[in-house]
Amino acid sequence: MRVRSNDCDHRFRPHSAYAWLTGLTGEDQAGHVLVLEPDGPRGHEAVLHLRPRSPRTDNGFYRDRRYGEFWVGRRADLAEAERMTGVRCVPLAELPPGRNAAVDGELATVLSELRLVKDPWEVGQLQLAVDHTTTGFEDVVRALPCALGKPRGERWIEGVFGLRARAEGNGTGYETIAASGAHACVLHWIRNDGPLDARELLLLDAGVETDTLYTADITRTLPLSGRFSPVQRQVYELVLAAQDAGIAALRPGAAFRDFHRAAMRVIAEGLAEWGVLKNAEGEFHRRYTLCSSGHMLGIDLHDCAQARAEAYLDGVLEEGQVLTVEPGLYLQPDDETLPRELRGIGVRIEDDLVITADGARLMSGALPRTPDGVEEWMGALMEG
Ligand code: GLY
Ligand code: MN
Ligand code: MN
């Protein structure tokens, strides 16, 4: 538990590796510990150290604001937890003292690498997260006519998406980015306190996290009027072409960095064609793209981040890995290297994909990606 103030705590979320290993994902896991004792060549003996119930017969039932069941609700007893997990459960008080901080980093690395390839159940959970996220994006588009009239329309959009995320899953998997106009050029715009202007774009980067804690991570950049202006469409089409090139580079055995390189090649060539760059050589396009074009996705938004470079960033893709492809162009409003009409436009298109035997399957294809597709989809939702 982390104190928010005085006797109020932040909502508890178990460590992702604990959730992954045990399947226990609820707020009632605060303070619980999984111990894996090396057990010869068979691997490990697992023991879960859990806080026993505090039923009505227990003093803590009334007096313990953090864990008393009068305050926070019933939790599983040890026998129930054993049935749920298949792991031996003992009282938390039996946890041996001490920990070896020297090996914490190694443990984190091993757990990150174990989580790189998702099994079919995990892919199913990620698909569920994507499907709920799709519904959340539809909710947002339906709410746009109302949000356009609000002094803090971005916040309204964050709230609409958050309602869906909380109603269907555990919540949002990360802070929603609802960035209108030039706010889209701020990569992690989560302040979301701006108004919406129908002449501008809205960059919405949001994901629903399931009750099992798997998150989607999707971005769409939408014209707030329902129609792209010619210059908005020009930028959008270049980012889309880059995303298409990135997606086409996904297959087992491809270097992880290949899809980023493919996407950036298209961006650099496009910027050269527009005359923004003299040519597509070198790294000058990075002024306008800033970040990398994707990452592993799972229980964590930036999943498996402690994996060794040779297993992830410098490694090759494997069937069953789930990742995002999310190129973007962020044309700062005060960037005098750009023609005036391009300044202040930010576009990212972000989709979630699972690596298959011979390529990749788009998990978020229910949300349109082409400009015509986006306009048609928005038109239907805003009229309906
Ligand atoms: N919203 C952060 C990301 O897309 O990775
Ligand atoms: Mn992402
Ligand atoms: Mn994202």
Tab-separated table of C-alpha atoms and ligand atoms in Angstrom:
chain	number	residue	atom	x	y	z
A	1	MET	CA	0.000	0.000	0.000
A	2	ARG	CA	1.128	3.547	-0.708
A	3	VAL	CA	-0.256	6.316	1.443
A	4	ARG	CA	-1.972	9.060	-0.494
A	5	SER	CA	-2.579	11.199	2.560
A	6	ASN	CA	-3.108	10.461	6.235
A	7	ASP	CA	-5.177	7.266	6.430
A	8	CYS	CA	-6.070	7.205	2.711
A	9	ASP	CA	-4.084	4.906	0.420
A	10	HIS	CA	-3.710	4.778	-3.324
A	11	ARG	CA	-5.642	1.954	-4.917
A	12	PHE	CA	-3.435	-1.147	-4.738
A	13	ARG	CA	-2.280	-2.955	-7.854
A	14	PRO	CA	-0.171	-6.111	-7.460
A	15	HIS	CA	3.242	-6.244	-9.076
A	16	SER	CA	2.832	-7.407	-12.661
A	17	ALA	CA	5.119	-10.403	-12.209
A	18	TYR	CA	3.207	-11.469	-9.086
A	19	ALA	CA	-0.063	-11.263	-11.041
A	20	TRP	CA	1.475	-13.170	-13.951
A	21	LEU	CA	2.850	-15.959	-11.748
A	22	THR	CA	-0.149	-16.407	-9.443
A	23	GLY	CA	-3.162	-15.237	-11.452
A	24	LEU	CA	-4.133	-13.169	-8.391
A	25	THR	CA	-4.800	-9.651	-9.594
A	26	GLY	CA	-7.134	-8.012	-7.087
A	27	GLU	CA	-6.685	-5.086	-4.737
A	28	ASP	CA	-6.865	-7.582	-1.854
A	29	GLN	CA	-3.365	-8.854	-2.721
A	30	ALA	CA	-1.703	-5.924	-0.903
A	31	GLY	CA	1.306	-7.149	1.017
A	32	HIS	CA	1.102	-10.750	-0.145
A	33	VAL	CA	4.327	-12.503	-1.143
A	34	LEU	CA	5.080	-15.395	-3.477
A	35	VAL	CA	8.170	-17.358	-2.483
A	36	LEU	CA	9.857	-19.632	-5.026
A	37	GLU	CA	12.341	-21.941	-3.318
A	38	PRO	CA	14.814	-23.637	-5.681
A	39	ASP	CA	13.907	-27.311	-5.783
A	40	GLY	CA	16.615	-29.058	-7.757
A	41	PRO	CA	16.177	-29.761	-11.442
A	42	ARG	CA	12.371	-29.659	-11.101
A	43	GLY	CA	12.455	-25.910	-10.750
A	44	HIS	CA	10.924	-24.310	-7.693
A	45	GLU	CA	8.541	-25.014	-4.884
A	46	ALA	CA	6.010	-22.188	-4.772
A	47	VAL	CA	4.475	-20.926	-1.535
A	48	LEU	CA	2.099	-17.990	-1.239
A	49	HIS	CA	2.205	-15.977	1.956
A	50	LEU	CA	-1.229	-14.423	2.391
A	51	ARG	CA	-2.911	-12.297	5.003
A	52	PRO	CA	-5.572	-14.515	6.634
A	53	ARG	CA	-9.149	-13.284	6.660
A	54	SER	CA	-10.335	-10.907	9.353
A	55	PRO	CA	-13.868	-12.202	9.864
A	56	ARG	CA	-16.448	-10.819	12.273
A	57	THR	CA	-14.998	-12.894	15.119
A	58	ASP	CA	-11.694	-11.043	14.748
A	59	ASN	CA	-10.876	-7.711	16.367
A	60	GLY	CA	-9.404	-6.440	13.120
A	61	PHE	CA	-12.757	-6.854	11.395
A	62	TYR	CA	-13.881	-3.546	12.930
A	63	ARG	CA	-10.618	-1.870	13.863
A	64	ASP	CA	-8.290	-2.374	10.913
A	65	ARG	CA	-9.190	0.251	8.302
A	66	ARG	CA	-6.749	-1.167	5.778
A	67	TYR	CA	-7.459	-4.860	5.959
A	68	GLY	CA	-10.471	-5.413	8.224
A	69	GLU	CA	-13.291	-6.958	6.227
A	70	PHE	CA	-15.794	-4.522	7.756
A	71	TRP	CA	-13.844	-1.798	5.918
A	72	VAL	CA	-12.647	-3.382	2.697
A	73	GLY	CA	-14.751	-6.489	2.129
A	74	ARG	CA	-14.238	-10.207	2.367
A	75	ARG	CA	-11.149	-11.817	0.899
A	76	ALA	CA	-10.290	-15.416	0.149
A	77	ASP	CA	-9.147	-17.601	3.027
A	78	LEU	CA	-6.027	-19.695	2.602
A	79	ALA	CA	-7.888	-22.829	1.474
A	80	GLU	CA	-9.820	-20.840	-1.135
A	81	ALA	CA	-6.639	-19.210	-2.396
A	82	GLU	CA	-5.023	-22.643	-2.692
A	83	ARG	CA	-7.929	-23.856	-4.805
A	84	MET	CA	-7.748	-20.743	-6.997
A	85	THR	CA	-4.006	-20.893	-7.611
A	86	GLY	CA	-2.935	-24.497	-7.107
A	87	VAL	CA	-0.152	-23.075	-4.947
A	88	ARG	CA	0.383	-23.878	-1.259
A	89	CYS	CA	-0.789	-20.946	0.858
A	90	VAL	CA	0.462	-20.106	4.349
A	91	PRO	CA	-0.104	-17.108	6.645
A	92	LEU	CA	1.848	-13.964	5.892
A	93	ALA	CA	3.293	-14.071	9.423
A	94	GLU	CA	5.304	-17.157	8.411
A	95	LEU	CA	7.255	-15.200	5.809
A	96	PRO	CA	10.957	-15.618	6.532
A	97	PRO	CA	12.637	-12.266	7.213
A	98	GLY	CA	15.191	-10.731	4.932
A	99	ARG	CA	15.718	-10.463	1.236
A	100	ASN	CA	18.701	-10.554	-1.047
A	101	ALA	CA	18.616	-7.242	-2.849
A	102	ALA	CA	21.686	-8.240	-4.873
A	103	VAL	CA	19.653	-10.673	-6.986
A	104	ASP	CA	16.517	-8.516	-7.395
A	105	GLY	CA	17.751	-7.219	-10.742
A	106	GLU	CA	18.477	-10.710	-12.022
A	107	LEU	CA	15.016	-11.897	-10.943
A	108	ALA	CA	13.390	-8.947	-12.719
A	109	THR	CA	15.325	-9.762	-15.893
A	110	VAL	CA	14.349	-13.433	-15.830
A	111	LEU	CA	10.684	-12.610	-15.228
A	112	SER	CA	10.683	-10.032	-18.032
A	113	GLU	CA	12.127	-12.550	-20.460
A	114	LEU	CA	9.695	-15.295	-19.405
A	115	ARG	CA	6.837	-12.927	-20.235
A	116	LEU	CA	8.041	-12.058	-23.761
A	117	VAL	CA	6.021	-14.773	-25.538
A	118	LYS	CA	2.310	-14.809	-24.720
A	119	ASP	CA	0.387	-18.081	-24.539
A	120	PRO	CA	-3.029	-18.364	-26.254
A	121	TRP	CA	-4.894	-17.449	-23.059
A	122	GLU	CA	-2.837	-14.291	-22.706
A	123	VAL	CA	-3.431	-13.354	-26.347
A	124	GLY	CA	-7.144	-13.830	-25.626
A	125	GLN	CA	-6.954	-11.452	-22.666
A	126	LEU	CA	-5.116	-8.874	-24.770
A	127	GLN	CA	-7.777	-9.231	-27.467
A	128	LEU	CA	-10.428	-8.614	-24.819
A	129	ALA	CA	-8.565	-5.476	-23.731
A	130	VAL	CA	-8.403	-4.331	-27.369
A	131	ASP	CA	-12.108	-5.026	-27.903
A	132	HIS	CA	-13.132	-2.993	-24.850
A	133	THR	CA	-10.778	-0.242	-25.971
A	134	THR	CA	-12.488	-0.223	-29.366
A	135	THR	CA	-15.810	0.278	-27.600
A	136	GLY	CA	-14.257	3.083	-25.541
A	137	PHE	CA	-13.080	4.860	-28.700
A	138	GLU	CA	-16.600	4.548	-30.119
A	139	ASP	CA	-17.973	6.077	-26.898
A	140	VAL	CA	-15.571	8.993	-27.290
A	141	VAL	CA	-16.602	9.699	-30.879
A	142	ARG	CA	-20.279	9.588	-29.882
A	143	ALA	CA	-19.522	12.053	-27.089
A	144	LEU	CA	-17.628	14.513	-29.307
A	145	PRO	CA	-20.562	16.827	-30.102
A	146	CYS	CA	-21.071	17.271	-26.353
A	147	ALA	CA	-17.341	17.476	-25.531
A	148	LEU	CA	-16.787	20.222	-28.141
A	149	GLY	CA	-18.922	22.554	-26.034
A	150	LYS	CA	-17.028	21.955	-22.771
A	151	PRO	CA	-14.347	24.336	-21.490
A	152	ARG	CA	-12.125	21.293	-20.840
A	153	GLY	CA	-13.178	19.016	-23.658
A	154	GLU	CA	-10.003	16.926	-23.399
A	155	ARG	CA	-10.889	16.076	-19.815
A	156	TRP	CA	-14.410	15.126	-20.913
A	157	ILE	CA	-12.934	12.667	-23.388
A	158	GLU	CA	-10.614	11.210	-20.760
A	159	GLY	CA	-13.658	10.733	-18.534
A	160	VAL	CA	-15.779	9.082	-21.211
A	161	PHE	CA	-13.025	6.600	-22.013
A	162	GLY	CA	-12.332	6.050	-18.311
A	163	LEU	CA	-15.967	5.161	-17.689
A	164	ARG	CA	-15.807	2.381	-20.268
A	165	ALA	CA	-12.436	1.185	-18.940
A	166	ARG	CA	-13.652	0.985	-15.388
A	167	ALA	CA	-17.013	-0.539	-16.317
A	168	GLU	CA	-15.553	-3.292	-18.524
A	169	GLY	CA	-12.184	-3.900	-16.895
A	170	ASN	CA	-9.925	-2.854	-14.057
A	171	GLY	CA	-9.542	0.652	-15.489
A	172	THR	CA	-7.203	2.295	-17.946
A	173	GLY	CA	-3.877	0.534	-18.442
A	174	TYR	CA	-2.061	3.892	-18.362
A	175	GLU	CA	-2.969	7.558	-18.139
A	176	THR	CA	-5.127	8.488	-21.125
A	177	ILE	CA	-3.637	10.988	-23.546
A	178	ALA	CA	-6.425	13.188	-24.910
A	179	ALA	CA	-4.512	15.806	-26.876
A	180	SER	CA	-6.225	18.275	-29.146
A	181	GLY	CA	-4.450	20.545	-31.607
A	182	ALA	CA	-0.815	21.261	-30.745
A	183	HIS	CA	-1.104	19.314	-27.483
A	184	ALA	CA	-0.629	16.255	-29.698
A	185	CYS	CA	2.998	17.367	-30.090
A	186	VAL	CA	3.530	16.799	-26.356
A	187	LEU	CA	4.212	13.077	-26.333
A	188	HIS	CA	2.774	12.317	-22.908
A	189	TRP	CA	0.057	14.961	-22.721
A	190	ILE	CA	-1.963	13.656	-19.772
A	191	ARG	CA	-2.902	17.040	-18.326
A	192	ASN	CA	-5.897	16.915	-20.674
A	193	ASP	CA	-7.191	20.307	-19.606
A	194	GLY	CA	-7.615	21.927	-23.003
A	195	PRO	CA	-10.737	22.767	-24.988
A	196	LEU	CA	-11.535	21.115	-28.308
A	197	ASP	CA	-11.584	23.112	-31.527
A	198	ALA	CA	-13.525	21.564	-34.396
A	199	ARG	CA	-10.818	22.707	-36.863
A	200	GLU	CA	-8.167	20.654	-35.050
A	201	LEU	CA	-7.228	17.020	-34.636
A	202	LEU	CA	-7.633	14.986	-31.473
A	203	LEU	CA	-4.891	12.485	-30.649
A	204	LEU	CA	-6.378	9.873	-28.339
A	205	ASP	CA	-3.979	7.300	-26.873
A	206	ALA	CA	-5.853	5.048	-24.490
A	207	GLY	CA	-6.195	1.436	-23.388
A	208	VAL	CA	-8.537	-0.633	-21.248
A	209	GLU	CA	-6.879	-2.967	-18.750
A	210	THR	CA	-8.777	-6.203	-18.116
A	211	ASP	CA	-9.511	-7.523	-14.635
A	212	THR	CA	-6.618	-9.921	-15.319
A	213	LEU	CA	-4.448	-6.785	-15.807
A	214	TYR	CA	-3.653	-7.123	-19.520
A	215	THR	CA	-3.785	-3.762	-21.300
A	216	ALA	CA	-4.418	-2.545	-24.807
A	217	ASP	CA	-2.508	0.471	-26.153
A	218	ILE	CA	-4.194	2.166	-29.091
A	219	THR	CA	-3.912	5.611	-30.643
A	220	ARG	CA	-6.178	7.200	-33.183
A	221	THR	CA	-5.836	10.752	-34.455
A	222	LEU	CA	-9.272	12.049	-35.302
A	223	PRO	CA	-10.500	15.230	-37.012
A	224	LEU	CA	-12.778	16.864	-34.465
A	225	SER	CA	-15.147	18.046	-37.194
A	226	GLY	CA	-15.365	14.513	-38.556
A	227	ARG	CA	-13.437	15.524	-41.731
A	228	PHE	CA	-9.689	15.919	-42.255
A	229	SER	CA	-8.485	19.176	-43.793
A	230	PRO	CA	-6.146	18.664	-46.793
A	231	VAL	CA	-3.014	19.352	-44.737
A	232	GLN	CA	-4.170	17.162	-41.838
A	233	ARG	CA	-4.815	14.388	-44.329
A	234	GLN	CA	-1.355	14.855	-45.856
A	235	VAL	CA	0.357	14.347	-42.490
A	236	TYR	CA	-1.984	11.506	-41.555
A	237	GLU	CA	-1.318	9.638	-44.790
A	238	LEU	CA	2.435	9.774	-44.306
A	239	VAL	CA	2.155	8.361	-40.770
A	240	LEU	CA	-0.215	5.677	-42.048
A	241	ALA	CA	2.223	4.705	-44.805
A	242	ALA	CA	4.966	4.472	-42.178
A	243	GLN	CA	2.760	2.285	-39.981
A	244	ASP	CA	1.902	0.039	-42.943
A	245	ALA	CA	5.618	-0.376	-43.690
A	246	GLY	CA	6.292	-1.175	-40.023
A	247	ILE	CA	3.516	-3.749	-39.870
A	248	ALA	CA	4.732	-5.371	-43.096
A	249	ALA	CA	8.134	-5.930	-41.449
A	250	LEU	CA	6.699	-8.046	-38.608
A	251	ARG	CA	7.373	-11.767	-38.746
A	252	PRO	CA	9.144	-14.394	-36.634
A	253	GLY	CA	12.884	-14.117	-37.041
A	254	ALA	CA	12.847	-10.437	-38.078
A	255	ALA	CA	14.999	-8.200	-35.897
A	256	PHE	CA	12.904	-6.358	-33.310
A	257	ARG	CA	14.269	-3.072	-34.624
A	258	ASP	CA	13.267	-3.807	-38.252
A	259	PHE	CA	9.717	-2.462	-38.039
A	260	HIS	CA	10.924	0.803	-36.523
A	261	ARG	CA	13.549	1.169	-39.245
A	262	ALA	CA	10.982	0.445	-41.973
A	263	ALA	CA	8.560	3.006	-40.558
A	264	MET	CA	11.242	5.674	-40.148
A	265	ARG	CA	12.465	5.149	-43.695
A	266	VAL	CA	8.994	6.048	-44.986
A	267	ILE	CA	8.803	9.100	-42.710
A	268	ALA	CA	12.229	10.344	-43.805
A	269	GLU	CA	11.375	9.889	-47.480
A	270	GLY	CA	8.039	11.651	-47.011
A	271	LEU	CA	9.629	14.606	-45.235
A	272	ALA	CA	12.163	14.852	-48.059
A	273	GLU	CA	9.360	14.787	-50.622
A	274	TRP	CA	7.647	17.663	-48.813
A	275	GLY	CA	10.912	19.614	-48.876
A	276	VAL	CA	11.126	19.658	-45.061
A	277	LEU	CA	14.359	17.618	-45.313
A	278	LYS	CA	16.938	18.007	-48.084
A	279	ASN	CA	16.995	14.227	-48.440
A	280	ALA	CA	16.036	11.079	-46.549
A	281	GLU	CA	19.587	10.296	-45.373
A	282	GLY	CA	20.831	10.521	-41.790
A	283	GLU	CA	18.779	10.962	-38.648
A	284	PHE	CA	17.350	14.430	-39.226
A	285	HIS	CA	13.774	13.103	-39.392
A	286	ARG	CA	14.042	12.333	-35.686
A	287	ARG	CA	13.446	15.995	-34.922
A	288	TYR	CA	9.833	15.317	-35.924
A	289	THR	CA	9.330	11.753	-34.662
A	290	LEU	CA	11.182	11.796	-31.344
A	291	CYS	CA	10.366	8.363	-29.988
A	292	SER	CA	10.609	4.755	-31.059
A	293	SER	CA	7.837	3.128	-33.074
A	294	GLY	CA	6.656	0.426	-30.707
A	295	HIS	CA	7.147	-1.879	-27.762
A	296	MET	CA	6.077	-5.194	-26.280
A	297	LEU	CA	2.612	-5.159	-24.744
A	298	GLY	CA	1.152	-7.338	-22.003
A	299	ILE	CA	0.374	-6.871	-18.338
A	300	ASP	CA	2.637	-3.844	-18.499
A	301	LEU	CA	2.160	-1.150	-21.099
A	302	HIS	CA	5.880	-1.228	-21.910
A	303	ASP	CA	6.064	-4.936	-21.203
A	304	CYS	CA	9.195	-6.947	-20.477
A	305	ALA	CA	11.265	-3.785	-20.087
A	306	GLN	CA	13.887	-5.508	-17.912
A	307	ALA	CA	14.696	-8.140	-20.550
A	308	ARG	CA	18.314	-8.146	-21.688
A	309	ALA	CA	18.927	-6.311	-24.958
A	310	GLU	CA	19.829	-9.562	-26.725
A	311	ALA	CA	16.433	-11.020	-25.763
A	312	TYR	CA	14.371	-7.968	-26.767
A	313	LEU	CA	15.675	-4.732	-28.308
A	314	ASP	CA	18.587	-6.377	-30.117
A	315	GLY	CA	16.793	-9.710	-30.477
A	316	VAL	CA	14.405	-11.199	-33.030
A	317	LEU	CA	10.624	-11.483	-33.017
A	318	GLU	CA	8.973	-14.771	-32.036
A	319	GLU	CA	5.515	-16.185	-32.634
A	320	GLY	CA	3.242	-15.267	-29.738
A	321	GLN	CA	4.819	-11.925	-28.950
A	322	VAL	CA	2.393	-9.005	-28.795
A	323	LEU	CA	3.585	-5.519	-29.608
A	324	THR	CA	2.508	-2.067	-30.717
A	325	VAL	CA	3.409	-0.320	-33.952
A	326	GLU	CA	2.992	3.391	-33.364
A	327	PRO	CA	4.876	5.764	-35.613
A	328	GLY	CA	4.076	9.439	-35.279
A	329	LEU	CA	4.895	12.889	-36.560
A	330	TYR	CA	4.984	15.695	-34.026
A	331	LEU	CA	5.302	19.010	-35.811
A	332	GLN	CA	5.890	21.536	-33.043
A	333	PRO	CA	3.855	24.751	-33.248
A	334	ASP	CA	6.985	26.924	-32.986
A	335	ASP	CA	9.262	24.912	-35.294
A	336	GLU	CA	10.470	27.351	-37.939
A	337	THR	CA	12.031	24.577	-40.014
A	338	LEU	CA	8.474	23.709	-41.039
A	339	PRO	CA	6.084	25.453	-43.416
A	340	ARG	CA	3.562	27.399	-41.393
A	341	GLU	CA	0.578	25.200	-42.319
A	342	LEU	CA	2.265	22.083	-40.893
A	343	ARG	CA	3.108	23.602	-37.519
A	344	GLY	CA	1.112	22.366	-34.557
A	345	ILE	CA	-0.036	19.114	-36.159
A	346	GLY	CA	0.644	15.910	-34.252
A	347	VAL	CA	-0.379	12.497	-35.583
A	348	ARG	CA	0.204	9.058	-34.128
A	349	ILE	CA	-1.449	5.840	-35.269
A	350	GLU	CA	-0.933	2.990	-32.837
A	351	ASP	CA	-2.125	-0.590	-33.207
A	352	ASP	CA	-1.615	-3.840	-31.319
A	353	LEU	CA	-0.383	-6.948	-33.143
A	354	VAL	CA	0.443	-10.545	-32.320
A	355	ILE	CA	3.275	-12.269	-34.160
A	356	THR	CA	1.997	-15.350	-36.006
A	357	ALA	CA	3.807	-18.246	-37.724
A	358	ASP	CA	4.318	-16.244	-40.913
A	359	GLY	CA	3.685	-12.588	-40.064
A	360	ALA	CA	1.476	-10.687	-37.660
A	361	ARG	CA	-2.223	-10.386	-36.916
A	362	LEU	CA	-3.702	-6.948	-36.353
A	363	MET	CA	-5.660	-7.190	-33.097
A	364	SER	CA	-7.053	-3.638	-33.248
A	365	GLY	CA	-8.309	-3.748	-36.827
A	366	ALA	CA	-11.900	-3.050	-35.748
A	367	LEU	CA	-10.880	0.611	-35.464
A	368	PRO	CA	-10.396	2.138	-38.909
A	369	ARG	CA	-6.921	3.420	-39.805
A	370	THR	CA	-7.324	5.005	-43.235
A	371	PRO	CA	-8.495	8.634	-43.401
A	372	ASP	CA	-11.601	7.695	-45.419
A	373	GLY	CA	-12.329	4.854	-43.007
A	374	VAL	CA	-11.942	7.175	-40.012
A	375	GLU	CA	-14.286	9.795	-41.533
A	376	GLU	CA	-16.928	7.233	-42.387
A	377	TRP	CA	-16.735	5.617	-38.943
A	378	MET	CA	-16.933	8.987	-37.193
A	379	GLY	CA	-19.829	10.100	-39.384
A	380	ALA	CA	-21.866	7.037	-38.527
A	381	LEU	CA	-21.238	7.344	-34.778
A	382	MET	CA	-21.801	11.111	-34.554
A	383	GLU	CA	-25.069	10.957	-36.489
A	384	GLY	CA	-26.336	7.859	-34.706
B	1	GLY	N1	1.031	5.813	-24.277
B	1	GLY	C1	2.368	5.369	-24.266
B	1	GLY	C2	2.677	4.484	-25.395
B	1	GLY	O1	1.975	4.467	-26.369
B	1	GLY	O2	3.628	3.762	-25.377
B	2	MN	MN	2.542	2.383	-27.047
B	3	MN	MN	-0.045	4.436	-26.634
